[in-house]
Each structure stands twice: as C-alpha cells, then as structure tokens.
XYZ file of C-alpha atoms in Angstrom:
348
model
C -25.998 54.047 11.615
C -25.819 57.836 12.018
C -22.122 57.912 11.052
C -22.804 55.752 7.990
C -25.681 58.003 6.888
C -23.492 61.073 7.347
C -20.677 59.496 5.303
C -23.105 58.551 2.545
C -24.333 62.152 2.424
C -20.765 63.289 1.807
C -20.204 60.631 -0.874
C -23.319 61.804 -2.733
C -21.691 65.180 -3.322
C -18.890 63.510 -5.289
C -21.229 62.732 -8.220
C -21.713 58.977 -7.826
C -22.826 56.721 -10.692
C -26.337 55.249 -10.974
C -25.453 51.935 -9.300
C -23.842 53.689 -6.335
C -26.776 56.096 -6.092
C -29.252 53.195 -5.928
C -27.311 51.551 -3.066
C -27.100 54.797 -1.063
C -30.729 55.712 -1.701
C -31.984 52.263 -0.665
C -30.008 52.448 2.589
C -31.288 55.935 3.419
C -34.886 54.931 2.747
C -34.621 51.829 4.932
C -32.771 53.258 7.945
C -34.277 55.542 10.572
C -31.568 58.201 10.978
C -31.876 62.004 11.002
C -28.486 62.116 9.266
C -30.216 60.813 6.117
C -32.210 64.069 5.794
C -29.422 66.105 4.191
C -28.489 63.297 1.792
C -32.070 62.723 0.660
C -32.579 66.455 0.087
C -29.356 66.543 -1.941
C -30.573 63.658 -4.143
C -33.807 65.522 -4.874
C -31.882 68.650 -5.799
C -28.944 67.278 -7.801
C -29.815 63.829 -9.234
C -32.166 62.761 -11.996
C -34.465 60.106 -10.547
C -37.856 58.750 -11.591
C -41.143 60.016 -10.160
C -41.662 56.906 -8.027
C -38.274 57.280 -6.319
C -38.829 61.010 -5.893
C -42.120 60.395 -4.088
C -40.516 57.781 -1.812
C -37.851 60.308 -0.833
C -40.451 62.995 -0.087
C -42.441 60.568 2.063
C -39.311 59.526 3.970
C -38.265 63.146 4.517
C -41.689 63.958 5.911
C -41.435 61.102 8.431
C -37.866 62.004 9.476
C -38.594 65.715 9.875
C -41.685 65.017 11.979
C -39.712 62.636 14.172
C -36.631 64.899 14.468
C -38.027 68.460 14.149
C -35.071 70.197 15.818
C -32.284 68.137 14.255
C -29.112 69.810 13.009
C -26.295 67.917 11.335
C -23.715 68.677 14.011
C -21.546 65.604 13.721
C -18.463 67.777 13.021
C -19.248 70.784 15.209
C -20.488 68.746 18.164
C -18.600 69.487 21.404
C -16.848 72.496 19.856
C -17.222 76.273 19.773
C -16.006 78.932 17.350
C -12.500 80.072 18.221
C -11.706 82.812 15.678
C -12.333 83.872 12.093
C -10.259 85.915 9.648
C -10.278 87.413 6.161
C -7.297 88.444 4.002
C -6.907 91.434 1.696
C -7.752 90.987 -1.998
C -4.723 90.354 -4.239
C -4.030 91.334 -7.846
C -5.826 88.253 -9.181
C -9.015 89.109 -7.258
C -8.360 86.312 -4.743
C -8.781 86.549 -0.989
C -9.039 84.070 1.880
C -11.318 83.181 4.765
C -10.295 81.263 7.890
C -12.471 79.850 10.632
C -11.380 77.673 13.530
C -13.256 75.832 16.250
C -11.951 74.802 19.663
C -12.916 71.262 20.596
C -13.670 70.182 24.161
C -10.327 68.326 24.368
C -8.491 71.652 23.625
C -7.586 70.693 20.067
C -8.731 72.677 17.001
C -10.544 72.163 13.717
C -10.030 74.776 11.007
C -11.186 75.568 7.486
C -9.197 77.738 5.039
C -10.971 79.014 1.920
C -9.701 80.910 -1.121
C -12.339 82.975 -2.912
C -12.183 84.642 -6.309
C -14.408 87.628 -6.977
C -15.488 86.313 -10.391
C -15.314 82.526 -9.991
C -16.441 81.837 -6.426
C -14.746 79.429 -3.992
C -11.626 78.131 -5.749
C -9.721 76.305 -2.979
C -10.361 74.725 0.418
C -8.192 73.123 3.068
C -9.254 71.657 6.382
C -7.347 70.567 9.465
C -8.802 68.375 12.198
C -7.779 67.864 15.818
C -4.626 69.974 15.613
C -2.930 71.719 18.526
C -3.160 75.454 19.060
C 0.550 75.775 18.246
C 0.077 73.961 14.940
C -2.949 76.095 14.093
C -1.050 79.342 14.699
C 1.889 78.029 12.656
C -0.386 77.168 9.717
C -1.999 80.627 9.772
C 1.417 82.321 9.850
C 2.684 80.228 6.936
C -0.371 80.941 4.831
C -0.039 84.673 5.509
C 3.722 85.315 5.587
C 3.522 88.958 4.464
C 0.670 90.271 6.577
C -1.644 89.334 9.384
C -5.148 88.252 8.399
C -7.922 90.582 9.517
C -10.454 89.553 12.149
C -14.012 89.214 10.851
C -17.226 88.324 12.661
C -18.333 84.723 11.951
C -21.713 85.934 10.611
C -19.934 88.243 8.144
C -17.647 85.365 7.144
C -20.714 83.167 6.561
C -22.213 85.938 4.398
C -19.117 85.839 2.161
C -19.293 82.044 2.024
C -22.992 81.983 1.090
C -22.561 84.650 -1.591
C -19.498 83.181 -3.271
C -20.657 79.569 -3.279
C -23.540 80.760 -5.503
C -20.899 82.397 -7.746
C -19.576 78.898 -8.526
C -22.930 77.903 -9.972
C -22.953 81.003 -12.189
C -19.292 80.781 -13.279
C -19.249 76.997 -13.732
C -16.085 76.672 -11.614
C -16.146 73.339 -9.765
C -16.365 73.553 -5.994
C -13.341 72.036 -4.217
C -14.285 68.535 -3.018
C -12.750 69.260 0.406
C -15.582 71.723 0.953
C -18.009 68.820 1.300
C -16.585 67.927 4.711
C -15.110 71.142 6.050
C -18.011 73.464 5.269
C -19.772 71.739 8.167
C -17.653 73.885 10.497
C -19.934 76.777 9.519
C -23.158 74.864 10.178
C -24.234 76.689 13.343
C -23.466 80.214 12.065
C -26.533 82.214 11.069
C -26.839 83.519 7.497
C -27.746 87.144 6.853
C -31.315 87.597 5.647
C -30.676 90.441 3.216
C -28.739 91.205 0.032
C -24.952 90.699 0.246
C -24.136 93.892 -1.667
C -26.419 95.869 0.641
C -24.646 94.242 3.592
C -21.222 95.374 2.314
C -22.347 98.846 1.231
C -24.001 99.512 4.585
C -20.604 99.265 6.272
C -18.783 101.696 3.939
C -18.240 105.446 3.744
C -16.983 107.588 0.871
C -15.050 110.871 0.774
C -14.103 113.657 -1.618
C -11.111 112.346 -3.532
C -8.028 114.407 -4.318
C -5.047 113.657 -6.529
C -2.762 113.473 -3.507
C -4.996 110.978 -1.688
C -5.261 108.719 -4.724
C -1.486 108.816 -5.347
C -0.814 107.754 -1.759
C -3.403 104.999 -2.077
C -1.857 103.712 -5.326
C 1.546 103.367 -3.646
C 0.137 101.839 -0.441
C 0.311 98.254 0.782
C -3.402 97.866 -0.001
C -2.803 97.738 -3.775
C 0.792 96.498 -3.794
C -0.043 93.338 -5.763
C -2.696 94.960 -7.953
C -1.469 94.696 -11.537
C -2.426 92.580 -14.524
C -0.246 89.580 -15.217
C 0.187 88.552 -18.840
C -2.798 86.451 -20.036
C -4.966 87.874 -17.259
C -6.591 90.615 -19.344
C -6.716 90.741 -23.149
C -6.661 94.535 -23.364
C -3.518 94.913 -21.250
C -1.992 91.944 -23.117
C -2.572 93.788 -26.404
C -0.876 96.884 -25.001
C 2.172 94.945 -23.807
C 2.397 93.092 -27.136
C 2.277 96.376 -29.047
C 5.023 97.965 -26.943
C 7.190 94.873 -27.203
C 6.625 93.986 -30.867
C 7.050 97.559 -32.093
C 10.035 98.169 -29.768
C 8.466 101.318 -28.352
C 10.785 102.962 -25.822
C 9.788 106.637 -25.961
C 8.141 107.708 -22.701
C 5.651 110.038 -24.425
C 4.518 107.283 -26.820
C 4.058 104.765 -23.995
C 2.084 107.357 -22.007
C -0.158 107.994 -24.986
C -0.785 104.284 -25.496
C -1.421 103.693 -21.808
C -4.099 106.377 -21.746
C -5.667 104.924 -24.886
C -5.834 101.422 -23.394
C -7.068 102.761 -20.046
C -10.075 104.166 -21.891
C -10.592 100.781 -23.572
C -10.691 99.056 -20.196
C -13.204 101.563 -18.852
C -15.510 100.690 -21.775
C -15.255 96.965 -20.962
C -18.380 96.250 -18.883
C -17.188 92.878 -17.547
C -13.874 94.323 -16.450
C -15.540 97.301 -14.773
C -17.868 94.997 -12.890
C -14.936 92.957 -11.537
C -12.664 95.874 -10.613
C -15.543 97.712 -8.903
C -16.408 94.626 -6.869
C -12.737 94.182 -5.993
C -12.553 97.773 -4.740
C -15.747 97.355 -2.748
C -14.568 94.167 -1.021
C -11.144 95.673 -0.363
C -12.841 98.733 1.147
C -14.791 96.481 3.516
C -11.698 94.523 4.558
C -9.695 97.736 5.022
C -12.379 99.031 7.343
C -12.254 95.810 9.366
C -8.486 96.327 9.634
C -9.121 99.891 10.861
C -7.479 101.353 7.737
C -10.197 103.968 7.552
C -8.664 106.254 4.925
C -7.839 103.367 2.563
C -11.346 102.010 3.010
C -12.980 105.325 2.128
C -10.731 105.879 -0.902
C -11.406 102.334 -2.136
C -15.140 102.823 -1.859
C -15.044 106.280 -3.448
C -13.190 104.871 -6.476
C -16.145 102.554 -7.099
C -18.062 105.509 -8.473
C -17.357 106.949 -11.907
C -14.978 109.898 -11.521
C -11.737 111.300 -12.917
C -9.694 109.705 -10.157
C -10.752 106.187 -11.095
C -9.114 106.715 -14.495
C -5.966 107.907 -12.751
C -6.042 104.819 -10.510
C -6.585 102.425 -13.419
C -3.783 103.964 -15.479
C -1.432 103.437 -12.523
C -2.354 99.725 -12.470
C -1.547 99.459 -16.184
C 1.767 101.263 -15.676
C 2.606 98.792 -12.926
C 1.593 95.863 -15.167
C 3.980 96.965 -17.932
C 6.816 97.473 -15.464
C 6.223 94.098 -13.785
C 6.086 92.291 -17.123
C 9.395 93.779 -18.265
C 11.004 93.159 -14.881
C 9.968 89.503 -14.874
C 11.124 89.074 -18.451
C 14.525 90.545 -17.596
C 14.795 88.198 -14.617
C 13.898 85.227 -16.818
C 16.558 86.154 -19.365
C 19.098 86.574 -16.589
C 18.357 83.091 -15.284
C 18.532 81.579 -18.775
C 21.989 83.102 -19.271
C 23.291 81.342 -16.180
C 23.579 77.637 -16.971
C 24.233 76.834 -13.312
C 20.802 78.077 -12.278
C 17.523 76.298 -12.823
C 15.343 78.098 -15.376
C 12.361 79.750 -13.765
C 9.162 80.108 -15.774
C 7.703 83.600 -15.711
C 4.437 84.098 -13.890
C 3.208 85.889 -17.002
C 3.525 82.753 -19.123
C 0.546 80.457 -18.812
C-alpha cells in the first residue's frame, strides 16, 4: 500500500484529469498510509476541489499526522547516505549545474543532475538509479568535459535548489517532470532558514578594482563563455544588425557604437538584474573553487563603478567577434558540398 500511495503522489504532480484525480483521492482517503500525506497536501495546494472534498482531506491529514508524527517520505533515500555534491561555473547563457549523489547500502549509487538558469529557474533534470561508482564517475566526467565541477556542501546545494524552484513559479517555466522523482534525493537535507541572497553575500568579499585586474579577469577561464549569442539580447542584436547591414568595418566606428550600446545595456534594468546576479553566483562558486581573486573581482563588479562598464564592453566585443566567427564558419561549411551544413548557434 505504501508503494502505491507514493506512486500516486508522483502521478499527481503530472497534472491528472478530473477522473484520475477522483480515483487517486478516493484511494488516499480510504487507505491508512503515511505516504498519502504528501499527495493529499499537494491536492490541497494545486487542484481545484469542492469544499466538501477539501474538508475530507484536512480531516484525513489530521488523522495521519497524529498517527505518524515523525514520518518522512524516505522511500528513495532509505538505506542510503549522501556521497558527494557539486556545482558548476555559470556559462554565457546564465546556466549552471548541481549534482548530488547518494551511496546505497549495496554499494551502488543514486544521483540527480540539475541545470539551473538564473532567470528561469530549474530548466533540466536527470536522475540515475542503482549505478556503479565507475558509471557515476564516467557520467560526471562526460557532463563536465572541460572542467571539474566544484564541491559544494549539501546544505548550500539545497539552498540553491529551494531558491531556484521558486524562480520557476515566477518565470512560468515548467519544471522538468523528472524532478518529481529525483528531487526526493534531497529530502533529508536541511534548508537554510534565512534569505538566499544574504546567504550568498555573507560568503563574499570585495576589493579595490584596477584596470589590470579587470583585464586579467575578462581574459580568464571564469568568463570564457560569457558573450551574447544572437537572439539572446535585443540590444546586442541591434548592434550586430547595424554593423552588418551598414557594412561597418572601421575600428573607430565600431568602438564608438560599442560604447553607445554598452550604455544602453546599463540602462536596461532587467539586464542589469540578471548580469549582477550572474556575477554574484559566479563569485560564490569561484570562492568554493578557491579562486579567491576571481571571486573578489566578480563580487566587486556587482557594484556600480567604472570597471563594470569596461567589463560589459568586453563582453559585447566578444559577442561581435563570436558572431562573425560563427558566420564565417557557416559560410565555409556551405561552400563545401561534401560537408553537412551546420546551423549557427546564433540562429534560433
């Protein structure tokens, strides 16, 4: 019965129709299982039901919680312990990843892999059950071919998870359905009891920026993939279109335009909110990786100063260069009839 109640709780999160909801609700009200608690609470929160049904659910929840006061839904994490947890650096699209694995008593592993977007929330989820240690290590290495993920404390990882799952509600981006099952791997990790931004800021330090420090940071691995792909930002798109449509090739003219459009971006409140949050998160991850100087520069750029403008202009310069480079590569492939045409990452 417990396994059936647990499965029904998962099914509820897939937005069932009214007939299916009635069947599941009737079963949960009739059976005496603590695994019905989560499902009944989810129905109250997410489904439109009449007052009579709502009262029945509340009465049933009261009985179950009195009978099982210390119950935790540990059907997935039972007989396992946390093995390790990681976070990746933020990329140019404001995406980064979280990994958590658990070692099961039979020496196999369960693992959850999440992709988070600073503006949208949790955008992707994969889970692996009962895999060997060798397979787990292989999967991690394949998902992070260019760099090693950074170790993060499970409570800090849970703080990221809790904060960004709320982002989905605000952005309207649908949560990955795989999350329904695999998020249970985080069930026994405590949540922080204070503001997420305060949590991040409390771990960071700033410094007095110099031109030399910012130049080194711009050319570092930390911001290697930080540029705006075409269709990612309207202001940079407009700049690229202007350069391309008007066939502008003079360095001085391009410099002038780049400065003009840098100032436009700085006046864009939504953009500034995203880029500042990206810098803040990257600063936190850099500190975890023991990249202390990069962390302090990242955090210092979050505050309005002349060096932020210098940093932002460098990202726009890189965006123009990358767009032209990709376009040249596309044209080169199109000229060779023996090669398969590759669609540019700037075309969406």
